[in-house]
Amino acid sequence: MNKVSDDISKDLKDQPKFTTDIGEKDQDHHSFDLGEQTTLKKIQHFLHGNPTIVPVIILILSVIAFGFIAGGKFFSAFNLSLIVQQVTIVGILAAAQTLIILTAGIDLSVAAMMVLASVFMGKLSVEMGVPTLPAIAVGFISGIATGAFNGLLVTRLRLPPFIVTLGTWNIFFALVIFFTGSQSIRSSDIEVNAPLLHFWGERINLGGFVFTYGAFLMIGIFVFLWFLLNKTAWGRHVYAIGDDKEAAELSGIRTDRMLVSIYAVAGLVVAIGAWVSIGRVGSVSPTSFYEGNLDSITAVVIGGTSLFGGRGTIIGSLFGALIVGVFSSGLSIAGLDVLWQRFALGCLIIVAVGIDQWIRKVSA
Amino acid sequence: MQPVLVAKKLSKKYGKVVALDSADLELYPGEVLGVIGDNGAGKSTLIKVLCGAVIPDSGEILLDGKNVTFTSPIEARKLGIETVYQNLALSPALSITDNMFLGREIRQKGFMGSFLKFLDKKAMADEARKRLSDLGLLTIQNINQLVETLSGGQRQGVAVARATSFGTKVVIMDEPTAALGVKESRRVLELIGEVRSRGIPIILISHNMPHVFEVADRIHIHRLGTRLCVIDPKKHEMSDAVAYMTGAKQPPQN
């Protein structure tokens, strides 16, 4: 512990101050006084500047803890790669969810959007004889359209995203039931008519670690979104809108247009997730991923992104999804009942939001 | 001398309430024009019209002698009228550089910028650093520091640097010292002088009489929705200005 706090205080010392070598004349106007700080305060400052460090620490600690609790079985290559496979879909949904939550919104409809897109892909290619690639394209368009629809409702009607997506969640779910008549599209039918839909479920074995192509795609999506958020003006505007929408507007950002585009990009990411989900599950089931909406929010929140917008990192959500995966896997290998997995997850969410609130106080 | 910015007979009604009653205003090159008035005198509506946030019912605005109209602060800004809002309109969780270039980012040259739309972070950081030190503001070591870690005066500095960076013709500052302590206020007043010395005229709205009297070259007194008079702060006492403002004393006929 001492070593950690030493490291942190060293980091703080090394951080350049706002003004160090200004002329004498202005000295007293500018001194940026860090003042006397307790170790706790220093940690708070450090976490404030590096929000992703919290999920990383939790991930490492939980992996170590479950290594002790669940023993070698947990650390087996098979199990570790299984965790990655299991979080693929929630991870992709969390990537989309992160975009929305960064704008101080929330999207309760992501999983329903995903199932709707996968229904389009499956229905068209398996039952209506459309070539697979165009069918997938229709699924992508469905994702973009449903995302943009959410965005338009949020910006045009000025409704809170929570309410908009609570409504569209039900609407999209109803559409799924309407198009499928509650019937699943069987895995064997997909295999015969449109094997390309199963592409992301293919596995490769890397020295005992078994990964699906979908897991690599998930990582790819996170890397791509990281570039988008950090290296482009569009990404900076996502943060600016979530931070202070009015200030963003006055700075010349067309916030409404931006918001619609953010929801649409999130929709596209969700549609990619739809394709991956067919490979993962095998079939297209209208009632699958019913908890995906909340799971994605859980991953984002545990990943250190603030529900109040403007703060957080996309990579944090990947760690968030992995933490959830590690918890579920570790607790089940340890032989604990599912109810305790839920219990632990619930505690984790509350702790994560609590830490976020505490870190945010630093600027006050 | 031709004024940079002229407002002629601006009127604005909200229902039956007359906020602006054929108000005039002139801003000359290189000057600081203080605008004062009692609460409800219509000065904030006047400023909102000049910065594009409110569209007047009638009247005209001339910038460099040319008639201009705008329907949003963004359009006004494109014409060179920059506003430093009382709340500063900064995004606290973004860096100084990000804030200075918010909405007008510099992209990388070539394929990386035009196709991938990558930002030229180095160019933006260099420019931001240059702007801040040009204003004699700060020798900044870490231009990528988050704005929320800055003091109130430093934030004001960033907002002013942003406002004076992009071919600006006029800067409007709304209550820049209202939220600041004594030292920081002093620094902002120096900053106003710095901007003026760079030839950019400033409209300064403030309730703080000593501050207005200290930095303004002329003071526009607003009363009952229109311009009551313009006074020279060197020839009038603060108590006179307050008396004109409140109607306790008749203004001088100039």
Short mmCIF file of C-alpha atoms in Angstrom, two decimals, chain A:
data_model
loop_
_atom_site.label_atom_id
_atom_site.label_comp_id
_atom_site.label_asym_id
_atom_site.label_seq_id
_atom_site.Cartn_x
_atom_site.Cartn_y
_atom_site.Cartn_z
CA MET A 1 0.00 0.00 0.00
CA ASN A 2 2.79 2.37 0.94
CA LYS A 3 4.48 1.79 -2.33
CA VAL A 4 1.32 2.59 -4.25
CA SER A 5 0.77 5.86 -2.46
CA ASP A 6 4.43 6.76 -2.93
CA ASP A 7 4.07 6.14 -6.62
CA ILE A 8 0.97 8.27 -6.76
CA SER A 9 2.54 11.16 -4.90
CA LYS A 10 5.53 10.95 -7.20
CA ASP A 11 3.22 11.11 -10.18
CA LEU A 12 1.56 14.16 -8.76
CA LYS A 13 4.87 15.84 -8.16
CA ASP A 14 5.93 15.16 -11.70
CA GLN A 15 2.74 16.59 -13.10
CA PRO A 16 3.59 19.96 -14.53
CA LYS A 17 1.83 22.80 -12.83
CA PHE A 18 -0.23 25.24 -14.77
CA THR A 19 2.30 27.96 -14.26
CA THR A 20 5.72 27.43 -12.91
CA ASP A 21 8.11 29.81 -14.54
CA ILE A 22 6.08 32.95 -14.98
CA GLY A 23 7.61 36.31 -14.34
CA GLU A 24 7.81 37.74 -10.87
CA LYS A 25 5.26 40.40 -11.57
CA ASP A 26 2.41 38.00 -12.05
CA GLN A 27 3.46 35.48 -9.50
CA ASP A 28 0.73 36.01 -6.97
CA HIS A 29 -2.04 36.01 -9.53
CA HIS A 30 -1.15 32.70 -10.92
CA SER A 31 0.13 30.41 -8.31
CA PHE A 32 -1.65 27.13 -8.68
CA ASP A 33 -1.54 25.94 -5.16
CA LEU A 34 -1.89 22.24 -4.59
CA GLY A 35 -1.67 22.99 -0.89
CA GLU A 36 -1.40 20.47 1.89
CA GLN A 37 -2.96 17.28 0.72
CA THR A 38 -3.75 14.06 2.45
CA THR A 39 -2.87 10.78 0.80
CA LEU A 40 -6.56 10.19 0.20
CA LYS A 41 -6.86 13.53 -1.61
CA LYS A 42 -3.89 12.64 -3.76
CA ILE A 43 -5.45 9.34 -4.70
CA GLN A 44 -8.67 11.17 -5.51
CA HIS A 45 -6.79 13.60 -7.77
CA PHE A 46 -4.92 10.81 -9.44
CA LEU A 47 -8.07 8.79 -10.15
CA HIS A 48 -9.74 11.91 -11.42
CA GLY A 49 -7.06 12.30 -14.04
CA ASN A 50 -6.97 8.56 -14.83
CA PRO A 51 -10.53 7.26 -14.57
CA THR A 52 -9.74 3.96 -16.32
CA ILE A 53 -7.37 2.92 -13.55
CA VAL A 54 -10.25 1.95 -11.25
CA PRO A 55 -11.70 -0.80 -13.48
CA VAL A 56 -8.18 -2.01 -14.27
CA ILE A 57 -7.41 -2.39 -10.56
CA ILE A 58 -10.76 -4.09 -9.90
CA LEU A 59 -10.15 -6.45 -12.82
CA ILE A 60 -6.67 -7.42 -11.62
CA LEU A 61 -7.81 -7.82 -8.00
CA SER A 62 -10.83 -9.90 -8.95
CA VAL A 63 -8.74 -12.16 -11.19
CA ILE A 64 -6.27 -12.70 -8.32
CA ALA A 65 -9.06 -13.18 -5.78
CA PHE A 66 -10.87 -15.73 -7.90
CA GLY A 67 -7.58 -17.46 -8.57
CA PHE A 68 -7.36 -18.12 -4.83
CA ILE A 69 -11.02 -18.91 -4.33
CA ALA A 70 -11.64 -21.03 -7.39
CA GLY A 71 -8.17 -22.46 -7.77
CA GLY A 72 -6.33 -23.49 -10.88
CA LYS A 73 -9.48 -24.27 -12.78
CA PHE A 74 -10.20 -20.55 -13.01
CA PHE A 75 -6.79 -19.84 -14.50
CA SER A 76 -7.03 -22.53 -17.14
CA ALA A 77 -6.60 -21.28 -20.70
CA PHE A 78 -9.96 -22.75 -21.51
CA ASN A 79 -11.75 -20.83 -18.78
CA LEU A 80 -10.04 -17.51 -19.40
CA SER A 81 -10.83 -17.65 -23.09
CA LEU A 82 -14.38 -18.71 -22.29
CA ILE A 83 -14.79 -15.55 -20.24
CA VAL A 84 -13.75 -13.48 -23.25
CA GLN A 85 -16.19 -15.38 -25.48
CA GLN A 86 -18.98 -14.87 -22.99
CA VAL A 87 -18.52 -11.13 -22.73
CA THR A 88 -18.29 -10.54 -26.49
CA ILE A 89 -21.91 -9.53 -27.02
CA VAL A 90 -22.31 -7.53 -23.83
CA GLY A 91 -18.93 -5.94 -24.64
CA ILE A 92 -20.10 -4.75 -28.06
CA LEU A 93 -23.38 -3.48 -26.59
CA ALA A 94 -21.37 -1.72 -23.89
CA ALA A 95 -19.24 -0.03 -26.57
CA ALA A 96 -22.40 1.42 -28.10
CA GLN A 97 -23.81 2.23 -24.69
CA THR A 98 -20.63 4.13 -23.77
CA LEU A 99 -21.18 6.57 -26.64
CA ILE A 100 -24.69 7.32 -25.38
CA ILE A 101 -23.76 7.55 -21.70
CA LEU A 102 -20.85 9.91 -22.53
CA THR A 103 -23.47 12.36 -23.82
CA ALA A 104 -25.22 12.13 -20.43
CA GLY A 105 -27.87 9.90 -21.99
CA ILE A 106 -28.76 6.28 -21.50
CA ASP A 107 -30.01 3.70 -23.96
CA LEU A 108 -32.35 1.03 -22.62
CA SER A 109 -33.10 -0.24 -26.11
CA VAL A 110 -29.67 -1.47 -27.33
CA ALA A 111 -30.39 -5.16 -26.88
CA ALA A 112 -33.81 -4.91 -28.50
CA MET A 113 -32.20 -3.01 -31.39
CA MET A 114 -29.65 -5.78 -31.72
CA VAL A 115 -32.23 -8.57 -31.75
CA LEU A 116 -34.29 -6.64 -34.32
CA ALA A 117 -31.24 -6.29 -36.58
CA SER A 118 -30.41 -9.99 -36.21
CA VAL A 119 -34.01 -10.86 -37.08
CA PHE A 120 -33.71 -8.89 -40.33
CA MET A 121 -30.44 -10.64 -41.15
CA GLY A 122 -31.84 -14.09 -40.37
CA LYS A 123 -35.32 -13.69 -41.86
CA LEU A 124 -34.14 -12.26 -45.15
CA SER A 125 -31.27 -14.68 -45.75
CA VAL A 126 -32.73 -17.89 -44.34
CA GLU A 127 -36.43 -17.64 -45.07
CA MET A 128 -36.72 -15.20 -47.97
CA GLY A 129 -33.81 -16.27 -50.08
CA VAL A 130 -31.98 -12.95 -50.06
CA PRO A 131 -28.20 -13.37 -50.48
CA THR A 132 -26.51 -13.18 -47.08
CA LEU A 133 -24.46 -10.01 -47.56
CA PRO A 134 -27.42 -7.82 -48.63
CA ALA A 135 -29.40 -9.29 -45.73
CA ILE A 136 -26.61 -8.29 -43.35
CA ALA A 137 -26.60 -4.83 -44.93
CA VAL A 138 -30.33 -4.52 -44.20
CA GLY A 139 -29.57 -5.48 -40.60
CA PHE A 140 -26.95 -2.71 -40.45
CA ILE A 141 -29.43 -0.22 -41.89
CA SER A 142 -31.96 -1.34 -39.30
CA GLY A 143 -29.39 -0.66 -36.56
CA ILE A 144 -28.52 2.79 -37.88
CA ALA A 145 -32.20 3.66 -38.41
CA THR A 146 -33.35 2.54 -34.97
CA GLY A 147 -30.41 4.37 -33.38
CA ALA A 148 -31.13 7.55 -35.33
CA PHE A 149 -34.81 7.20 -34.41
CA ASN A 150 -33.85 7.30 -30.73
CA GLY A 151 -31.62 10.29 -31.42
CA LEU A 152 -34.36 12.16 -33.27
CA LEU A 153 -36.84 11.59 -30.45
CA VAL A 154 -34.30 12.82 -27.92
CA THR A 155 -33.43 15.97 -29.88
CA ARG A 156 -36.72 16.86 -31.58
CA LEU A 157 -39.15 16.12 -28.79
CA ARG A 158 -36.67 17.10 -26.08
CA LEU A 159 -37.56 14.00 -24.11
CA PRO A 160 -35.12 12.47 -21.65
CA PRO A 161 -33.19 9.58 -23.26
CA PHE A 162 -34.31 7.30 -20.44
CA ILE A 163 -37.97 7.72 -21.38
CA VAL A 164 -37.36 7.66 -25.15
CA THR A 165 -35.44 4.41 -25.01
CA LEU A 166 -37.79 2.86 -22.45
CA GLY A 167 -40.47 3.42 -25.09
CA THR A 168 -38.43 2.26 -28.08
CA TRP A 169 -37.20 -0.79 -26.16
CA ASN A 170 -40.83 -1.98 -26.04
CA ILE A 171 -41.50 -0.87 -29.61
CA PHE A 172 -38.45 -2.68 -31.01
CA PHE A 173 -39.25 -5.76 -28.95
CA ALA A 174 -42.81 -5.75 -30.28
CA LEU A 175 -41.47 -5.44 -33.83
CA VAL A 176 -39.23 -8.43 -33.22
CA ILE A 177 -42.23 -10.51 -32.12
CA PHE A 178 -44.25 -9.19 -35.09
CA PHE A 179 -41.62 -10.13 -37.67
CA THR A 180 -40.82 -13.53 -36.17
CA GLY A 181 -44.22 -14.58 -34.84
CA SER A 182 -42.25 -15.54 -31.72
CA GLN A 183 -40.51 -18.26 -33.76
CA SER A 184 -36.76 -18.73 -33.57
CA ILE A 185 -34.72 -19.23 -36.71
CA ARG A 186 -32.95 -22.51 -36.15
CA SER A 187 -29.20 -22.82 -36.13
CA SER A 188 -29.29 -25.73 -38.57
CA ASP A 189 -31.35 -23.71 -41.07
CA ILE A 190 -28.86 -20.85 -40.83
CA GLU A 191 -25.98 -23.28 -41.35
CA VAL A 192 -27.57 -24.54 -44.57
CA ASN A 193 -28.90 -21.31 -46.06
CA ALA A 194 -26.63 -18.57 -44.76
CA PRO A 195 -23.47 -19.94 -43.13
CA LEU A 196 -21.88 -16.50 -43.38
CA LEU A 197 -24.12 -15.43 -40.49
CA HIS A 198 -22.17 -17.81 -38.30
CA PHE A 199 -18.81 -16.39 -39.36
CA TRP A 200 -17.99 -14.54 -36.12
CA GLY A 201 -18.66 -17.68 -34.10
CA GLU A 202 -15.76 -19.53 -35.76
CA ARG A 203 -13.03 -20.39 -33.32
CA ILE A 204 -9.29 -20.39 -33.47
CA ASN A 205 -6.99 -22.06 -31.00
CA LEU A 206 -3.96 -20.07 -29.85
CA GLY A 207 -1.93 -22.36 -27.60
CA GLY A 208 -4.90 -23.59 -25.61
CA PHE A 209 -6.70 -20.26 -25.66
CA VAL A 210 -9.79 -20.59 -27.81
CA PHE A 211 -11.05 -17.35 -29.27
CA THR A 212 -13.98 -16.68 -31.54
CA TYR A 213 -13.50 -14.29 -34.43
CA GLY A 214 -16.21 -12.27 -32.71
CA ALA A 215 -13.93 -11.63 -29.73
CA PHE A 216 -11.33 -10.09 -32.05
CA LEU A 217 -14.03 -8.02 -33.73
CA MET A 218 -15.13 -6.75 -30.31
CA ILE A 219 -11.56 -5.65 -29.56
CA GLY A 220 -11.43 -4.06 -33.01
CA ILE A 221 -14.63 -2.11 -32.31
CA PHE A 222 -13.19 -0.81 -29.05
CA VAL A 223 -9.95 0.25 -30.71
CA PHE A 224 -11.82 1.94 -33.54
CA LEU A 225 -14.11 3.82 -31.17
CA TRP A 226 -11.10 4.81 -29.08
CA PHE A 227 -9.56 6.46 -32.12
CA LEU A 228 -12.86 8.07 -33.02
CA LEU A 229 -13.35 9.50 -29.53
CA ASN A 230 -9.81 10.66 -28.94
CA LYS A 231 -8.41 11.60 -32.32
CA THR A 232 -11.31 13.24 -34.14
CA ALA A 233 -13.34 16.38 -33.62
CA TRP A 234 -16.47 14.23 -33.60
CA GLY A 235 -15.12 12.40 -30.56
CA ARG A 236 -14.19 15.57 -28.72
CA HIS A 237 -17.70 16.86 -29.38
CA VAL A 238 -19.21 13.72 -27.82
CA TYR A 239 -17.40 14.61 -24.60
CA ALA A 240 -18.23 18.32 -24.87
CA ILE A 241 -21.94 17.62 -25.25
CA GLY A 242 -21.98 15.28 -22.28
CA ASP A 243 -19.96 17.67 -20.20
CA ASP A 244 -22.02 20.80 -20.78
CA LYS A 245 -24.48 20.82 -23.67
CA GLU A 246 -25.13 24.53 -23.51
CA ALA A 247 -21.44 25.37 -23.55
CA ALA A 248 -20.96 23.04 -26.50
CA GLU A 249 -23.77 24.79 -28.36
CA LEU A 250 -22.25 28.21 -27.67
CA SER A 251 -18.89 26.92 -28.86
CA GLY A 252 -20.44 26.34 -32.25
CA ILE A 253 -21.21 22.63 -32.07
CA ARG A 254 -24.53 21.71 -33.60
CA THR A 255 -25.49 19.61 -30.64
CA ASP A 256 -28.75 18.21 -32.03
CA ARG A 257 -27.17 16.98 -35.23
CA MET A 258 -24.26 15.58 -33.25
CA LEU A 259 -26.58 13.70 -30.90
CA VAL A 260 -28.49 12.10 -33.78
CA SER A 261 -25.19 11.02 -35.32
CA ILE A 262 -23.98 9.60 -32.00
CA TYR A 263 -27.16 7.53 -31.60
CA ALA A 264 -26.84 6.38 -35.22
CA VAL A 265 -23.20 5.29 -34.75
CA ALA A 266 -24.24 3.46 -31.59
CA GLY A 267 -26.96 1.78 -33.68
CA LEU A 268 -24.41 0.65 -36.24
CA VAL A 269 -22.19 -0.82 -33.53
CA VAL A 270 -25.24 -2.62 -32.14
CA ALA A 271 -26.01 -4.02 -35.61
CA ILE A 272 -22.47 -5.38 -35.88
CA GLY A 273 -23.17 -6.97 -32.51
CA ALA A 274 -26.29 -8.52 -34.04
CA TRP A 275 -24.21 -10.34 -36.65
CA VAL A 276 -21.75 -11.50 -33.98
CA SER A 277 -24.61 -12.65 -31.75
CA ILE A 278 -25.93 -15.00 -34.45
CA GLY A 279 -22.51 -16.65 -34.55
CA ARG A 280 -22.33 -16.80 -30.78
CA VAL A 281 -25.81 -18.17 -30.11
CA GLY A 282 -26.19 -20.12 -33.33
CA SER A 283 -29.87 -19.36 -33.79
CA VAL A 284 -31.87 -16.13 -33.99
CA SER A 285 -34.18 -16.08 -31.02
CA PRO A 286 -36.68 -13.27 -30.51
CA THR A 287 -36.45 -13.54 -26.76
CA SER A 288 -32.66 -13.69 -26.42
CA PHE A 289 -30.56 -11.02 -24.72
CA TYR A 290 -33.50 -9.71 -22.78
CA GLU A 291 -31.12 -8.51 -20.08
CA GLY A 292 -28.57 -7.16 -22.53
CA ASN A 293 -29.75 -3.57 -22.06
CA LEU A 294 -29.01 -3.52 -18.38
CA ASP A 295 -25.90 -5.68 -18.68
CA SER A 296 -24.39 -3.17 -21.09
CA ILE A 297 -25.13 -0.30 -18.70
CA THR A 298 -23.58 -2.33 -15.88
CA ALA A 299 -20.39 -2.83 -17.89
CA VAL A 300 -20.15 0.87 -18.75
CA VAL A 301 -20.73 2.00 -15.18
CA ILE A 302 -18.27 -0.49 -13.71
CA GLY A 303 -15.87 0.64 -16.43
CA GLY A 304 -15.72 4.08 -14.84
CA THR A 305 -17.85 6.11 -17.23
CA SER A 306 -19.97 8.64 -15.42
CA LEU A 307 -23.74 8.43 -15.86
CA PHE A 308 -23.74 12.23 -15.76
CA GLY A 309 -21.85 12.44 -19.04
CA GLY A 310 -18.60 13.84 -20.35
CA ARG A 311 -16.34 11.59 -18.31
CA GLY A 312 -15.03 8.13 -18.96
CA THR A 313 -13.20 6.08 -21.53
CA ILE A 314 -14.32 3.53 -24.06
CA ILE A 315 -11.61 1.10 -22.99
CA GLY A 316 -12.96 1.28 -19.44
CA SER A 317 -16.18 -0.30 -20.68
CA LEU A 318 -14.20 -3.23 -22.12
CA PHE A 319 -12.67 -3.74 -18.67
CA GLY A 320 -16.15 -3.34 -17.18
CA ALA A 321 -17.50 -6.11 -19.37
CA LEU A 322 -14.52 -8.32 -18.51
CA ILE A 323 -15.01 -7.69 -14.78
CA VAL A 324 -18.61 -8.85 -15.06
CA GLY A 325 -17.39 -11.93 -16.95
CA VAL A 326 -14.70 -12.69 -14.38
CA PHE A 327 -17.20 -12.36 -11.53
CA SER A 328 -19.76 -14.67 -13.11
CA SER A 329 -17.18 -17.24 -14.09
CA GLY A 330 -15.22 -17.11 -10.85
CA LEU A 331 -18.28 -17.34 -8.62
CA SER A 332 -19.76 -20.22 -10.58
CA ILE A 333 -16.47 -22.17 -10.57
CA ALA A 334 -16.25 -21.54 -6.85
CA GLY A 335 -19.59 -23.29 -6.68
CA LEU A 336 -21.68 -20.34 -5.57
CA ASP A 337 -25.32 -20.10 -6.48
CA VAL A 338 -26.34 -17.77 -9.32
CA LEU A 339 -28.15 -15.62 -6.81
CA TRP A 340 -24.82 -14.73 -5.19
CA GLN A 341 -23.39 -13.80 -8.57
CA ARG A 342 -26.20 -11.31 -8.95
CA PHE A 343 -25.68 -10.14 -5.40
CA ALA A 344 -21.97 -9.51 -6.00
CA LEU A 345 -22.66 -7.74 -9.27
CA GLY A 346 -25.20 -5.49 -7.58
CA CYS A 347 -22.66 -4.52 -4.92
CA LEU A 348 -20.08 -3.87 -7.63
CA ILE A 349 -22.39 -1.46 -9.46
CA ILE A 350 -23.08 0.53 -6.32
CA VAL A 351 -19.40 0.66 -5.40
CA ALA A 352 -18.49 1.76 -8.94
CA VAL A 353 -21.01 4.62 -8.95
CA GLY A 354 -19.97 5.55 -5.42
CA ILE A 355 -16.32 5.80 -6.49
CA ASP A 356 -17.34 7.86 -9.51
CA GLN A 357 -19.25 10.32 -7.33
CA TRP A 358 -16.32 10.61 -4.97
CA ILE A 359 -13.85 11.22 -7.80
CA ARG A 360 -16.06 13.88 -9.32
CA LYS A 361 -16.01 15.90 -6.11
CA VAL A 362 -12.38 16.71 -6.76
CA SER A 363 -13.23 19.59 -9.06
CA ALA A 364 -15.58 21.25 -6.62
#
